């Protein structure tokens, strides 16, 4: 699946796609049915493999029929019941509600996307740690509010990028580890499952319902959690982690695009056939990776804001519209984050640093960039050193600290 208006979308593959979500919903139904059978609430003959019963070819029908119920789970369950053998057809989905299936399926889809991001972040952290260490002594002009400020090193710049990436990676790891199942039934009380257990003569019907949740969560590899139909911290936390990534990547891309300007020329993106050209200016070599990463960074916060707005207006025991807006928003945010991650990895792994150009720019600006140094020296009636490469504060410690933190992250997330 590709998006004509989101160049690079193919980098996301099947992640967060309609096909992936459909398969995830069937996995949820299968895991719950298995739990019903294992608990004795459904007859043993109801055990069956639901996965082959629905395929991507059913997507057009499910999508069209979803308008009638407001979500795709209702037509999906209808198809499964029409194709499953008895007694599985009778017992599948019993005790669940549509939101249980779709929320849990989204958690499975998000898990795959977050795991992909963790892999991309590892590659980015590795590349940036190398750049920071390699260029610890590469002097350049530091810039603030677009103007020359005081000297720095490219290693210190890369260390700043590196800390931002590790910060984001920590949030992604947390979000990944906290993804839960959503299993609550009609109003989040598992009333149907508990009633089944009561009618079956279970001594502890509520305990049976709790065991159903635990068994399903274990089968799906998700965290066990009480129903959260209208408590949407899970999705806002994950959205915020994704935006933290695009923020960090956007910072890198903005700096690269600036330093790749023709009149600056201190950095250059990796080259690739067909990339960076113009439809009308043959001489152009545009920093397209940076442009596309910035595109994701500029668009992501609004998507996360939609998730927070939906969370704040999720009323009653099941939301009326607030829940529904989450699906496409998470789809866009998840896929666009994966695409930007892949583009940032390529950018950092192939980034060209022109150390000579950096030094030349610094040398041309020596008088202005050492103004602060002369002021500090004047306080003590001293003569300031005129070598701009020695005015770098504690940048060495900054770089060492960032690289050590990166190594710890990589070791803990092998």
C-alpha atoms as a printed R data frame, in Angstrom:
    type eleno elety resid chain resno       x       y       z
1   ATOM     1    CA   UNK     A     1   0.000   0.000   0.000
2   ATOM     2    CA   UNK     A     2   1.378   3.406  -0.946
3   ATOM     3    CA   UNK     A     3   0.115   6.950  -0.605
4   ATOM     4    CA   UNK     A     4   0.531   9.226  -3.621
5   ATOM     5    CA   UNK     A     5   0.454  12.296  -1.397
6   ATOM     6    CA   UNK     A     6   2.835  10.953   1.241
7   ATOM     7    CA   UNK     A     7   6.049  10.111  -0.664
8   ATOM     8    CA   UNK     A     8   7.945   7.282   0.971
9   ATOM     9    CA   UNK     A     9   4.829   5.630   2.416
10  ATOM    10    CA   UNK     A    10   5.951   2.273   1.026
11  ATOM    11    CA   UNK     A    11   8.715   2.277   3.644
12  ATOM    12    CA   UNK     A    12   6.052   1.442   6.246
13  ATOM    13    CA   UNK     A    13   5.141  -1.782   4.472
14  ATOM    14    CA   UNK     A    14   2.087  -3.422   6.046
15  ATOM    15    CA   UNK     A    15   2.465  -1.634   9.386
16  ATOM    16    CA   UNK     A    16  -0.788  -0.023  10.583
17  ATOM    17    CA   UNK     A    17  -2.457  -0.934   7.269
18  ATOM    18    CA   UNK     A    18  -6.068  -1.999   6.885
19  ATOM    19    CA   UNK     A    19  -4.880  -5.532   6.099
20  ATOM    20    CA   UNK     A    20  -2.790  -5.652   9.270
21  ATOM    21    CA   UNK     A    21  -5.641  -4.324  11.400
22  ATOM    22    CA   UNK     A    22  -8.066  -6.879   9.960
23  ATOM    23    CA   UNK     A    23  -5.675  -9.718  10.771
24  ATOM    24    CA   UNK     A    24  -5.196  -8.312  14.276
25  ATOM    25    CA   UNK     A    25  -8.950  -8.182  14.906
26  ATOM    26    CA   UNK     A    26  -9.251 -11.834  13.920
27  ATOM    27    CA   UNK     A    27  -6.371 -12.671  16.280
28  ATOM    28    CA   UNK     A    28  -8.247 -10.999  19.118
29  ATOM    29    CA   UNK     A    29 -11.438 -12.930  18.370
30  ATOM    30    CA   UNK     A    30  -9.457 -16.175  18.190
31  ATOM    31    CA   UNK     A    31  -7.635 -15.566  21.476
32  ATOM    32    CA   UNK     A    32 -10.911 -14.769  23.270
33  ATOM    33    CA   UNK     A    33 -12.647 -17.822  21.832
34  ATOM    34    CA   UNK     A    34  -9.742 -20.005  22.961
35  ATOM    35    CA   UNK     A    35 -10.036 -18.498  26.442
36  ATOM    36    CA   UNK     A    36 -13.791 -19.195  26.538
37  ATOM    37    CA   UNK     A    37 -13.148 -22.829  25.632
38  ATOM    38    CA   UNK     A    38 -10.276 -23.222  28.089
39  ATOM    39    CA   UNK     A    39 -12.393 -21.803  30.930
40  ATOM    40    CA   UNK     A    40 -15.279 -24.135  30.199
41  ATOM    41    CA   UNK     A    41 -17.634 -21.307  29.283
42  ATOM    42    CA   UNK     A    42 -17.775 -22.495  25.673
43  ATOM    43    CA   UNK     A    43 -17.870 -26.171  24.659
44  ATOM    44    CA   UNK     A    44 -14.568 -27.750  23.671
45  ATOM    45    CA   UNK     A    45 -15.906 -28.357  20.174
46  ATOM    46    CA   UNK     A    46 -16.037 -24.570  19.682
47  ATOM    47    CA   UNK     A    47 -12.271 -24.435  19.400
48  ATOM    48    CA   UNK     A    48 -11.348 -23.550  15.830
49  ATOM    49    CA   UNK     A    49  -8.857 -21.521  13.835
50  ATOM    50    CA   UNK     A    50 -10.555 -18.310  12.734
51  ATOM    51    CA   UNK     A    51  -7.579 -16.897  10.811
52  ATOM    52    CA   UNK     A    52  -8.333 -18.530   7.422
53  ATOM    53    CA   UNK     A    53 -11.988 -17.477   7.479
54  ATOM    54    CA   UNK     A    54 -11.378 -13.832   6.556
55  ATOM    55    CA   UNK     A    55  -8.816 -12.413   4.132
56  ATOM    56    CA   UNK     A    56  -7.838  -9.063   2.664
57  ATOM    57    CA   UNK     A    57 -10.347  -9.750  -0.115
58  ATOM    58    CA   UNK     A    58 -13.073  -9.126   2.461
59  ATOM    59    CA   UNK     A    59 -11.888  -5.599   3.227
60  ATOM    60    CA   UNK     A    60 -14.141  -3.800   0.706
61  ATOM    61    CA   UNK     A    61 -17.240  -5.506   2.106
62  ATOM    62    CA   UNK     A    62 -16.254  -4.889   5.735
63  ATOM    63    CA   UNK     A    63 -15.393  -1.248   5.035
64  ATOM    64    CA   UNK     A    64 -18.677  -0.609   3.236
65  ATOM    65    CA   UNK     A    65 -20.755  -2.424   5.838
66  ATOM    66    CA   UNK     A    66 -19.022  -0.628   8.703
67  ATOM    67    CA   UNK     A    67 -21.006   2.524   7.986
68  ATOM    68    CA   UNK     A    68 -24.151   0.797   9.162
69  ATOM    69    CA   UNK     A    69 -22.715   0.007  12.598
70  ATOM    70    CA   UNK     A    70 -20.129   2.749  12.917
71  ATOM    71    CA   UNK     A    71 -17.204   0.329  13.199
72  ATOM    72    CA   UNK     A    72 -15.738  -2.619  11.257
73  ATOM    73    CA   UNK     A    73 -16.096  -5.215  14.016
74  ATOM    74    CA   UNK     A    74 -19.819  -5.798  13.509
75  ATOM    75    CA   UNK     A    75 -19.495  -6.855   9.835
76  ATOM    76    CA   UNK     A    76 -16.338  -8.801  10.672
77  ATOM    77    CA   UNK     A    77 -18.156 -10.834  13.329
78  ATOM    78    CA   UNK     A    78 -20.984 -11.378  10.863
79  ATOM    79    CA   UNK     A    79 -18.574 -12.829   8.309
80  ATOM    80    CA   UNK     A    80 -16.850 -15.016  10.877
81  ATOM    81    CA   UNK     A    81 -20.150 -16.429  12.113
82  ATOM    82    CA   UNK     A    82 -21.309 -17.129   8.567
83  ATOM    83    CA   UNK     A    83 -18.110 -19.051   7.784
84  ATOM    84    CA   UNK     A    84 -17.092 -20.710  11.047
85  ATOM    85    CA   UNK     A    85 -18.287 -24.240  11.808
86  ATOM    86    CA   UNK     A    86 -20.669 -24.867  14.654
87  ATOM    87    CA   UNK     A    87 -20.444 -24.503  17.603
88  ATOM    88    CA   UNK     A    88 -17.617 -21.976  17.057
89  ATOM    89    CA   UNK     A    89 -19.982 -19.713  15.083
90  ATOM    90    CA   UNK     A    90 -22.307 -19.509  18.072
91  ATOM    91    CA   UNK     A    91 -19.635 -18.885  20.688
92  ATOM    92    CA   UNK     A    92 -17.157 -16.546  19.074
93  ATOM    93    CA   UNK     A    93 -17.246 -12.919  20.321
94  ATOM    94    CA   UNK     A    94 -19.476 -13.859  23.287
95  ATOM    95    CA   UNK     A    95 -18.736 -11.514  26.177
96  ATOM    96    CA   UNK     A    96 -16.944  -8.960  24.027
97  ATOM    97    CA   UNK     A    97 -18.033  -5.664  22.532
98  ATOM    98    CA   UNK     A    98 -16.834  -4.059  19.321
99  ATOM    99    CA   UNK     A    99 -14.558  -1.622  21.115
100 ATOM   100    CA   UNK     A   100 -12.771  -4.485  22.877
101 ATOM   101    CA   UNK     A   101 -11.826  -6.055  19.572
102 ATOM   102    CA   UNK     A   102 -10.823  -2.894  17.746
103 ATOM   103    CA   UNK     A   103  -8.901  -1.338  20.655
104 ATOM   104    CA   UNK     A   104  -6.956  -4.529  21.279
105 ATOM   105    CA   UNK     A   105  -6.264  -4.965  17.580
106 ATOM   106    CA   UNK     A   106  -4.933  -1.410  17.451
107 ATOM   107    CA   UNK     A   107  -2.617  -2.258  20.345
108 ATOM   108    CA   UNK     A   108  -1.257  -5.188  18.338
109 ATOM   109    CA   UNK     A   109  -0.752  -2.961  15.295
110 ATOM   110    CA   UNK     A   110   0.908  -0.261  17.385
111 ATOM   111    CA   UNK     A   111   3.192  -2.846  18.972
112 ATOM   112    CA   UNK     A   112   4.515  -3.803  15.545
113 ATOM   113    CA   UNK     A   113   5.026  -0.142  14.642
114 ATOM   114    CA   UNK     A   114   6.784   0.640  17.934
115 ATOM   115    CA   UNK     A   115   9.054  -2.376  17.556
116 ATOM   116    CA   UNK     A   116  10.013  -1.133  14.100
117 ATOM   117    CA   UNK     A   117  10.722   2.305  15.564
118 ATOM   118    CA   UNK     A   118  12.919   0.831  18.272
119 ATOM   119    CA   UNK     A   119  14.984  -0.865  15.585
120 ATOM   120    CA   UNK     A   120  15.276   2.361  13.593
121 ATOM   121    CA   UNK     A   121  16.178   4.327  16.729
122 ATOM   122    CA   UNK     A   122  18.928   1.838  17.544
123 ATOM   123    CA   UNK     A   123  20.400   2.352  14.087
124 ATOM   124    CA   UNK     A   124  20.127   6.137  14.436
125 ATOM   125    CA   UNK     A   125  21.706   6.176  17.896
126 ATOM   126    CA   UNK     A   126  24.555   4.009  16.626
127 ATOM   127    CA   UNK     A   127  25.200   6.351  13.701
128 ATOM   128    CA   UNK     A   128  24.998   9.501  15.815
129 ATOM   129    CA   UNK     A   129  27.250   8.143  18.567
130 ATOM   130    CA   UNK     A   130  29.846   7.449  15.888
131 ATOM   131    CA   UNK     A   131  29.471  10.935  14.411
132 ATOM   132    CA   UNK     A   132  29.678  12.618  17.822
133 ATOM   133    CA   UNK     A   133  32.863  10.761  18.762
134 ATOM   134    CA   UNK     A   134  34.445  11.144  15.321
135 ATOM   135    CA   UNK     A   135  33.851  14.892  15.224
136 ATOM   136    CA   UNK     A   136  34.469  15.762  18.865
137 ATOM   137    CA   UNK     A   137  37.309  18.037  17.709
138 ATOM   138    CA   UNK     A   138  35.754  19.288  14.470
139 ATOM   139    CA   UNK     A   139  35.337  23.039  15.087
140 ATOM   140    CA   UNK     A   140  32.450  24.984  13.633
141 ATOM   141    CA   UNK     A   141  30.403  28.093  14.223
142 ATOM   142    CA   UNK     A   142  27.630  27.781  16.760
143 ATOM   143    CA   UNK     A   143  24.467  29.590  15.711
144 ATOM   144    CA   UNK     A   144  21.632  31.044  17.769
145 ATOM   145    CA   UNK     A   145  18.526  32.749  16.374
146 ATOM   146    CA   UNK     A   146  20.031  32.098  12.890
147 ATOM   147    CA   UNK     A   147  23.149  34.165  13.634
148 ATOM   148    CA   UNK     A   148  26.759  33.271  14.419
149 ATOM   149    CA   UNK     A   149  27.199  33.001  18.200
150 ATOM   150    CA   UNK     A   150  30.315  31.323  19.628
151 ATOM   151    CA   UNK     A   151  32.434  28.370  18.455
152 ATOM   152    CA   UNK     A   152  31.356  24.799  19.020
153 ATOM   153    CA   UNK     A   153  32.183  21.438  17.458
154 ATOM   154    CA   UNK     A   154  30.138  19.261  15.194
155 ATOM   155    CA   UNK     A   155  30.571  16.524  17.784
156 ATOM   156    CA   UNK     A   156  28.708  18.695  20.288
157 ATOM   157    CA   UNK     A   157  25.942  19.334  17.750
158 ATOM   158    CA   UNK     A   158  25.641  15.593  17.085
159 ATOM   159    CA   UNK     A   159  25.609  14.951  20.844
160 ATOM   160    CA   UNK     A   160  22.612  17.262  21.184
161 ATOM   161    CA   UNK     A   161  20.806  15.342  18.452
162 ATOM   162    CA   UNK     A   162  21.793  12.105  20.155
163 ATOM   163    CA   UNK     A   163  20.309  13.037  23.519
164 ATOM   164    CA   UNK     A   164  17.051  13.964  21.806
165 ATOM   165    CA   UNK     A   165  16.875  10.594  20.083
166 ATOM   166    CA   UNK     A   166  17.574   8.631  23.265
167 ATOM   167    CA   UNK     A   167  14.926  10.677  25.104
168 ATOM   168    CA   UNK     A   168  12.415   9.720  22.422
169 ATOM   169    CA   UNK     A   169  13.555   6.098  22.410
170 ATOM   170    CA   UNK     A   170  12.951   5.858  26.157
171 ATOM   171    CA   UNK     A   171   9.358   7.013  25.649
172 ATOM   172    CA   UNK     A   172   8.840   4.536  22.810
173 ATOM   173    CA   UNK     A   173  10.145   1.716  24.998
174 ATOM   174    CA   UNK     A   174   7.774   2.710  27.796
175 ATOM   175    CA   UNK     A   175   4.818   2.953  25.445
176 ATOM   176    CA   UNK     A   176   5.639  -0.445  23.944
177 ATOM   177    CA   UNK     A   177   5.880  -2.150  27.334
178 ATOM   178    CA   UNK     A   178   2.563  -0.691  28.531
179 ATOM   179    CA   UNK     A   179   0.326  -1.647  25.589
180 ATOM   180    CA   UNK     A   180  -2.686  -3.464  27.112
181 ATOM   181    CA   UNK     A   181  -5.610  -5.562  26.039
182 ATOM   182    CA   UNK     A   182  -9.045  -3.983  26.116
183 ATOM   183    CA   UNK     A   183 -11.574  -6.544  27.350
184 ATOM   184    CA   UNK     A   184 -14.614  -5.177  29.118
185 ATOM   185    CA   UNK     A   185 -17.824  -6.129  27.362
186 ATOM   186    CA   UNK     A   186 -20.730  -3.762  26.893
187 ATOM   187    CA   UNK     A   187 -19.944  -1.165  29.589
188 ATOM   188    CA   UNK     A   188 -16.570  -2.360  30.840
189 ATOM   189    CA   UNK     A   189 -17.874  -4.743  33.523
190 ATOM   190    CA   UNK     A   190 -17.565  -8.055  31.618
191 ATOM   191    CA   UNK     A   191 -21.211  -8.611  32.488
192 ATOM   192    CA   UNK     A   192 -21.921 -11.240  29.801
193 ATOM   193    CA   UNK     A   193 -18.822 -13.299  30.576
194 ATOM   194    CA   UNK     A   194 -19.511 -13.142  34.292
195 ATOM   195    CA   UNK     A   195 -23.135 -14.167  33.763
196 ATOM   196    CA   UNK     A   196 -22.029 -17.117  31.626
197 ATOM   197    CA   UNK     A   197 -19.715 -18.231  34.395
198 ATOM   198    CA   UNK     A   198 -22.523 -17.897  36.910
199 ATOM   199    CA   UNK     A   199 -24.927 -19.937  34.755
200 ATOM   200    CA   UNK     A   200 -22.241 -22.566  34.232
201 ATOM   201    CA   UNK     A   201 -22.018 -22.935  37.994
202 ATOM   202    CA   UNK     A   202 -18.522 -21.510  38.492
203 ATOM   203    CA   UNK     A   203 -17.776 -20.853  42.151
204 ATOM   204    CA   UNK     A   204 -16.187 -17.496  41.409
205 ATOM   205    CA   UNK     A   205 -17.788 -16.022  38.268
206 ATOM   206    CA   UNK     A   206 -15.920 -12.733  38.602
207 ATOM   207    CA   UNK     A   207 -12.668 -14.619  38.979
208 ATOM   208    CA   UNK     A   208 -13.480 -16.560  35.816
209 ATOM   209    CA   UNK     A   209 -13.911 -13.285  33.927
210 ATOM   210    CA   UNK     A   210 -10.587 -12.039  35.260
211 ATOM   211    CA   UNK     A   211  -8.967 -15.285  34.115
212 ATOM   212    CA   UNK     A   212 -10.416 -14.790  30.624
213 ATOM   213    CA   UNK     A   213  -8.711 -11.412  30.427
214 ATOM   214    CA   UNK     A   214  -5.421 -12.794  31.717
215 ATOM   215    CA   UNK     A   215  -5.463 -15.734  29.293
216 ATOM   216    CA   UNK     A   216  -6.287 -13.531  26.293
217 ATOM   217    CA   UNK     A   217  -3.636 -10.995  27.236
218 ATOM   218    CA   UNK     A   218  -1.026 -13.727  27.565
219 ATOM   219    CA   UNK     A   219  -1.983 -15.248  24.220
220 ATOM   220    CA   UNK     A   220  -1.652 -11.872  22.488
221 ATOM   221    CA   UNK     A   221   1.477 -10.790  24.365
222 ATOM   222    CA   UNK     A   222  -0.173  -7.642  25.699
223 ATOM   223    CA   UNK     A   223  -0.403  -6.270  29.217
224 ATOM   224    CA   UNK     A   224  -3.375  -7.263  31.347
225 ATOM   225    CA   UNK     A   225  -5.360  -4.192  32.378
226 ATOM   226    CA   UNK     A   226  -8.806  -3.291  33.644
227 ATOM   227    CA   UNK     A   227 -11.182  -2.047  30.923
228 ATOM   228    CA   UNK     A   228 -10.297   1.436  29.665
229 ATOM   229    CA   UNK     A   229 -13.119   2.188  27.208
230 ATOM   230    CA   UNK     A   230 -13.238   5.875  28.159
231 ATOM   231    CA   UNK     A   231  -9.851   6.220  29.878
232 ATOM   232    CA   UNK     A   232  -7.615   6.806  26.889
233 ATOM   233    CA   UNK     A   233  -4.206   7.308  28.491
234 ATOM   234    CA   UNK     A   234  -2.897   4.309  26.563
235 ATOM   235    CA   UNK     A   235  -3.468   5.887  23.172
236 ATOM   236    CA   UNK     A   236  -2.433   9.399  24.173
237 ATOM   237    CA   UNK     A   237   0.762   8.070  25.781
238 ATOM   238    CA   UNK     A   238   1.622   6.172  22.613
239 ATOM   239    CA   UNK     A   239   0.762   9.153  20.419
240 ATOM   240    CA   UNK     A   240   2.973  11.386  22.533
241 ATOM   241    CA   UNK     A   241   5.853   8.911  22.204
242 ATOM   242    CA   UNK     A   242   5.482   8.987  18.425
243 ATOM   243    CA   UNK     A   243   5.467  12.783  18.392
244 ATOM   244    CA   UNK     A   244   8.546  12.853  20.609
245 ATOM   245    CA   UNK     A   245  10.260  10.837  17.880
246 ATOM   246    CA   UNK     A   246   9.175  13.144  15.080
247 ATOM   247    CA   UNK     A   247  10.230  16.138  17.201
248 ATOM   248    CA   UNK     A   248  13.725  14.683  17.602
249 ATOM   249    CA   UNK     A   249  13.975  13.747  13.939
250 ATOM   250    CA   UNK     A   250  12.650  17.150  12.920
251 ATOM   251    CA   UNK     A   251  15.404  18.827  14.957
252 ATOM   252    CA   UNK     A   252  18.023  16.810  13.088
253 ATOM   253    CA   UNK     A   253  16.409  17.426   9.711
254 ATOM   254    CA   UNK     A   254  16.086  21.160  10.315
255 ATOM   255    CA   UNK     A   255  19.767  21.471  11.180
256 ATOM   256    CA   UNK     A   256  20.821  19.362   8.217
257 ATOM   257    CA   UNK     A   257  18.657  21.341   5.802
258 ATOM   258    CA   UNK     A   258  20.080  24.606   7.149
259 ATOM   259    CA   UNK     A   259  23.710  23.511   7.055
260 ATOM   260    CA   UNK     A   260  23.219  22.021   3.582
261 ATOM   261    CA   UNK     A   261  22.236  25.420   2.156
262 ATOM   262    CA   UNK     A   262  24.353  26.362  -0.842
263 ATOM   263    CA   UNK     A   263  25.933  29.340   0.941
264 ATOM   264    CA   UNK     A   264  26.793  27.235   4.017
265 ATOM   265    CA   UNK     A   265  27.571  23.766   2.646
266 ATOM   266    CA   UNK     A   266  28.803  22.237   5.906
267 ATOM   267    CA   UNK     A   267  26.613  19.122   5.690
268 ATOM   268    CA   UNK     A   268  25.238  17.103   2.807
269 ATOM   269    CA   UNK     A   269  22.696  14.318   2.596
270 ATOM   270    CA   UNK     A   270  23.609  10.900   1.196
271 ATOM   271    CA   UNK     A   271  23.098  10.749  -2.544
272 ATOM   272    CA   UNK     A   272  20.733   8.385  -4.308
273 ATOM   273    CA   UNK     A   273  19.726   8.070  -7.942
274 ATOM   274    CA   UNK     A   274  16.716  10.197  -8.754
275 ATOM   275    CA   UNK     A   275  16.694  12.011  -5.416
276 ATOM   276    CA   UNK     A   276  16.929  15.748  -4.919
277 ATOM   277    CA   UNK     A   277  16.165  16.844  -8.453
278 ATOM   278    CA   UNK     A   278  13.915  19.654  -9.613
279 ATOM   279    CA   UNK     A   279  11.274  19.565 -12.331
280 ATOM   280    CA   UNK     A   280  12.687  22.741 -13.859
281 ATOM   281    CA   UNK     A   281  16.178  23.484 -12.452
282 ATOM   282    CA   UNK     A   282  18.765  20.884 -13.510
283 ATOM   283    CA   UNK     A   283  21.427  22.180 -11.094
284 ATOM   284    CA   UNK     A   284  19.366  21.539  -7.966
285 ATOM   285    CA   UNK     A   285  20.287  18.902  -5.373
286 ATOM   286    CA   UNK     A   286  17.590  19.365  -2.776
287 ATOM   287    CA   UNK     A   287  17.933  17.853   0.750
288 ATOM   288    CA   UNK     A   288  14.862  15.708   0.202
289 ATOM   289    CA   UNK     A   289  15.299  13.359   3.156
290 ATOM   290    CA   UNK     A   290  15.404  16.337   5.506
291 ATOM   291    CA   UNK     A   291  12.419  17.901   3.765
292 ATOM   292    CA   UNK     A   292  10.332  14.747   4.153
293 ATOM   293    CA   UNK     A   293  11.337  14.228   7.776
294 ATOM   294    CA   UNK     A   294  10.419  17.833   8.554
295 ATOM   295    CA   UNK     A   295   7.074  17.229   6.851
296 ATOM   296    CA   UNK     A   296   6.331  14.438   9.345
297 ATOM   297    CA   UNK     A   297   7.551  16.520  12.281
298 ATOM   298    CA   UNK     A   298   5.314  19.437  11.309
299 ATOM   299    CA   UNK     A   299   2.219  17.278  10.895
300 ATOM   300    CA   UNK     A   300   2.514  14.928  13.861
301 ATOM   301    CA   UNK     A   301   1.656  17.301  16.749
302 ATOM   302    CA   UNK     A   302  -1.776  18.051  15.285
303 ATOM   303    CA   UNK     A   303  -2.524  14.334  15.074
304 ATOM   304    CA   UNK     A   304  -1.536  13.863  18.708
305 ATOM   305    CA   UNK     A   305  -3.704  16.854  19.616
306 ATOM   306    CA   UNK     A   306  -6.657  15.065  18.021
307 ATOM   307    CA   UNK     A   307  -5.943  12.060  20.237
308 ATOM   308    CA   UNK     A   308  -5.928  14.242  23.354
309 ATOM   309    CA   UNK     A   309  -9.114  16.000  22.286
310 ATOM   310    CA   UNK     A   310 -10.768  12.612  21.771
311 ATOM   311    CA   UNK     A   311  -9.563  11.471  25.181
312 ATOM   312    CA   UNK     A   312 -10.948  14.566  26.885
313 ATOM   313    CA   UNK     A   313 -14.386  14.110  25.309
314 ATOM   314    CA   UNK     A   314 -14.766  10.332  25.727
315 ATOM   315    CA   UNK     A   315 -18.032  10.235  27.650
316 ATOM   316    CA   UNK     A   316 -20.304   7.711  29.317
317 ATOM   317    CA   UNK     A   317 -19.008   4.129  29.280
318 ATOM   318    CA   UNK     A   318 -18.434   4.088  25.493
319 ATOM   319    CA   UNK     A   319 -17.528   7.192  23.461
320 ATOM   320    CA   UNK     A   320 -19.777   8.539  20.731
321 ATOM   321    CA   UNK     A   321 -17.419   9.795  18.042
322 ATOM   322    CA   UNK     A   322 -14.385  10.497  20.195
323 ATOM   323    CA   UNK     A   323 -13.319   6.856  19.964
324 ATOM   324    CA   UNK     A   324 -14.101   6.688  16.276
325 ATOM   325    CA   UNK     A   325 -11.777   9.539  15.314
326 ATOM   326    CA   UNK     A   326  -8.827   7.745  16.889
327 ATOM   327    CA   UNK     A   327  -8.564   4.977  14.293
328 ATOM   328    CA   UNK     A   328  -7.568   6.955  11.221
329 ATOM   329    CA   UNK     A   329  -5.524   9.352  13.355
330 ATOM   330    CA   UNK     A   330  -3.452   6.512  14.812
331 ATOM   331    CA   UNK     A   331  -3.145   5.005  11.339
332 ATOM   332    CA   UNK     A   332  -1.663   8.216   9.946
333 ATOM   333    CA   UNK     A   333   0.518   8.956  12.946
334 ATOM   334    CA   UNK     A   334   1.865   5.418  13.143
335 ATOM   335    CA   UNK     A   335   2.660   5.023   9.464
336 ATOM   336    CA   UNK     A   336   4.084   8.504   9.070
337 ATOM   337    CA   UNK     A   337   6.327   7.986  12.087
338 ATOM   338    CA   UNK     A   338   7.681   4.746  10.653
339 ATOM   339    CA   UNK     A   339   8.347   6.428   7.311
340 ATOM   340    CA   UNK     A   340  10.135   9.363   8.962
341 ATOM   341    CA   UNK     A   341  12.139   6.924  11.091
342 ATOM   342    CA   UNK     A   342  13.399   5.093   8.017
343 ATOM   343    CA   UNK     A   343  14.270   8.358   6.270
344 ATOM   344    CA   UNK     A   344  16.123   9.656   9.342
345 ATOM   345    CA   UNK     A   345  18.124   6.446   9.610
346 ATOM   346    CA   UNK     A   346  19.209   6.759   5.994
347 ATOM   347    CA   UNK     A   347  20.033  10.428   6.507
348 ATOM   348    CA   UNK     A   348  22.234   9.839   9.543
349 ATOM   349    CA   UNK     A   349  23.969   6.747   8.253
350 ATOM   350    CA   UNK     A   350  25.040   8.550   5.082
351 ATOM   351    CA   UNK     A   351  25.468  12.117   6.343
352 ATOM   352    CA   UNK     A   352  28.496  13.884   4.846
353 ATOM   353    CA   UNK     A   353  30.320  16.291   7.157
354 ATOM   354    CA   UNK     A   354  32.546  18.882   5.439
355 ATOM   355    CA   UNK     A   355  34.995  19.626   8.251
356 ATOM   356    CA   UNK     A   356  37.082  21.913   6.067
357 ATOM   357    CA   UNK     A   357  34.090  24.048   5.172
358 ATOM   358    CA   UNK     A   358  33.139  24.255   8.851
359 ATOM   359    CA   UNK     A   359  36.628  25.416   9.795
360 ATOM   360    CA   UNK     A   360  36.746  27.935   6.958
361 ATOM   361    CA   UNK     A   361  33.440  29.470   8.063
362 ATOM   362    CA   UNK     A   362  34.715  29.652  11.621
363 ATOM   363    CA   UNK     A   363  37.982  31.281  10.583
364 ATOM   364    CA   UNK     A   364  36.144  33.952   8.595
365 ATOM   365    CA   UNK     A   365  34.070  34.765  11.664
366 ATOM   366    CA   UNK     A   366  36.775  34.609  14.319
367 ATOM   367    CA   UNK     A   367  36.477  38.220  15.396
368 ATOM   368    CA   UNK     A   368  32.727  38.116  15.992
369 ATOM   369    CA   UNK     A   369  32.461  34.625  17.496
370 ATOM   370    CA   UNK     A   370  35.146  35.445  20.082
371 ATOM   371    CA   UNK     A   371  33.412  38.606  21.304
372 ATOM   372    CA   UNK     A   372  32.060  36.795  24.359
373 ATOM   373    CA   UNK     A   373  35.536  35.414  25.113
374 ATOM   374    CA   UNK     A   374  37.059  38.880  25.013
375 ATOM   375    CA   UNK     A   375  34.333  40.162  27.326
376 ATOM   376    CA   UNK     A   376  35.029  37.400  29.862
377 ATOM   377    CA   UNK     A   377  38.780  38.034  29.679
378 ATOM   378    CA   UNK     A   378  38.216  41.766  30.134
379 ATOM   379    CA   UNK     A   379  36.497  41.145  33.438
380 ATOM   380    CA   UNK     A   380  39.863  40.002  34.805
381 ATOM   381    CA   UNK     A   381  42.048  42.341  32.768
382 ATOM   382    CA   UNK     A   382  43.317  39.393  30.730
383 ATOM   383    CA   UNK     A   383  44.105  39.060  27.033
384 ATOM   384    CA   UNK     A   384  41.767  36.651  25.273
385 ATOM   385    CA   UNK     A   385  43.172  33.749  23.273
386 ATOM   386    CA   UNK     A   386  42.574  34.432  19.575
387 ATOM   387    CA   UNK     A   387  42.240  30.763  18.572
388 ATOM   388    CA   UNK     A   388  38.515  30.036  18.102
389 ATOM   389    CA   UNK     A   389  39.058  26.273  18.300
390 ATOM   390    CA   UNK     A   390  40.005  26.484  21.974
391 ATOM   391    CA   UNK     A   391  36.821  28.254  23.053
392 ATOM   392    CA   UNK     A   392  34.539  25.269  23.398
393 ATOM   393    CA   UNK     A   393  33.562  25.192  27.053
394 ATOM   394    CA   UNK     A   394  32.881  21.719  28.365
395 ATOM   395    CA   UNK     A   395  31.771  20.333  25.000
396 ATOM   396    CA   UNK     A   396  34.090  17.356  25.467
397 ATOM   397    CA   UNK     A   397  32.151  16.316  28.569
398 ATOM   398    CA   UNK     A   398  28.868  16.857  26.733
399 ATOM   399    CA   UNK     A   399  29.952  14.544  23.946
400 ATOM   400    CA   UNK     A   400  31.349  11.875  26.255
401 ATOM   401    CA   UNK     A   401  28.165  11.922  28.333
402 ATOM   402    CA   UNK     A   402  25.897  11.622  25.303
403 ATOM   403    CA   UNK     A   403  27.940   8.814  23.775
404 ATOM   404    CA   UNK     A   404  28.055   6.896  27.060
405 ATOM   405    CA   UNK     A   405  24.289   7.263  27.424
406 ATOM   406    CA   UNK     A   406  23.875   6.017  23.865
407 ATOM   407    CA   UNK     A   407  26.021   2.967  24.561
408 ATOM   408    CA   UNK     A   408  23.959   2.167  27.647
409 ATOM   409    CA   UNK     A   409  20.763   2.416  25.621
410 ATOM   410    CA   UNK     A   410  22.161   0.123  22.932
411 ATOM   411    CA   UNK     A   411  23.351  -2.445  25.476
412 ATOM   412    CA   UNK     A   412  20.018  -2.464  27.273
413 ATOM   413    CA   UNK     A   413  18.075  -2.852  24.035
414 ATOM   414    CA   UNK     A   414  20.030  -5.437  22.095
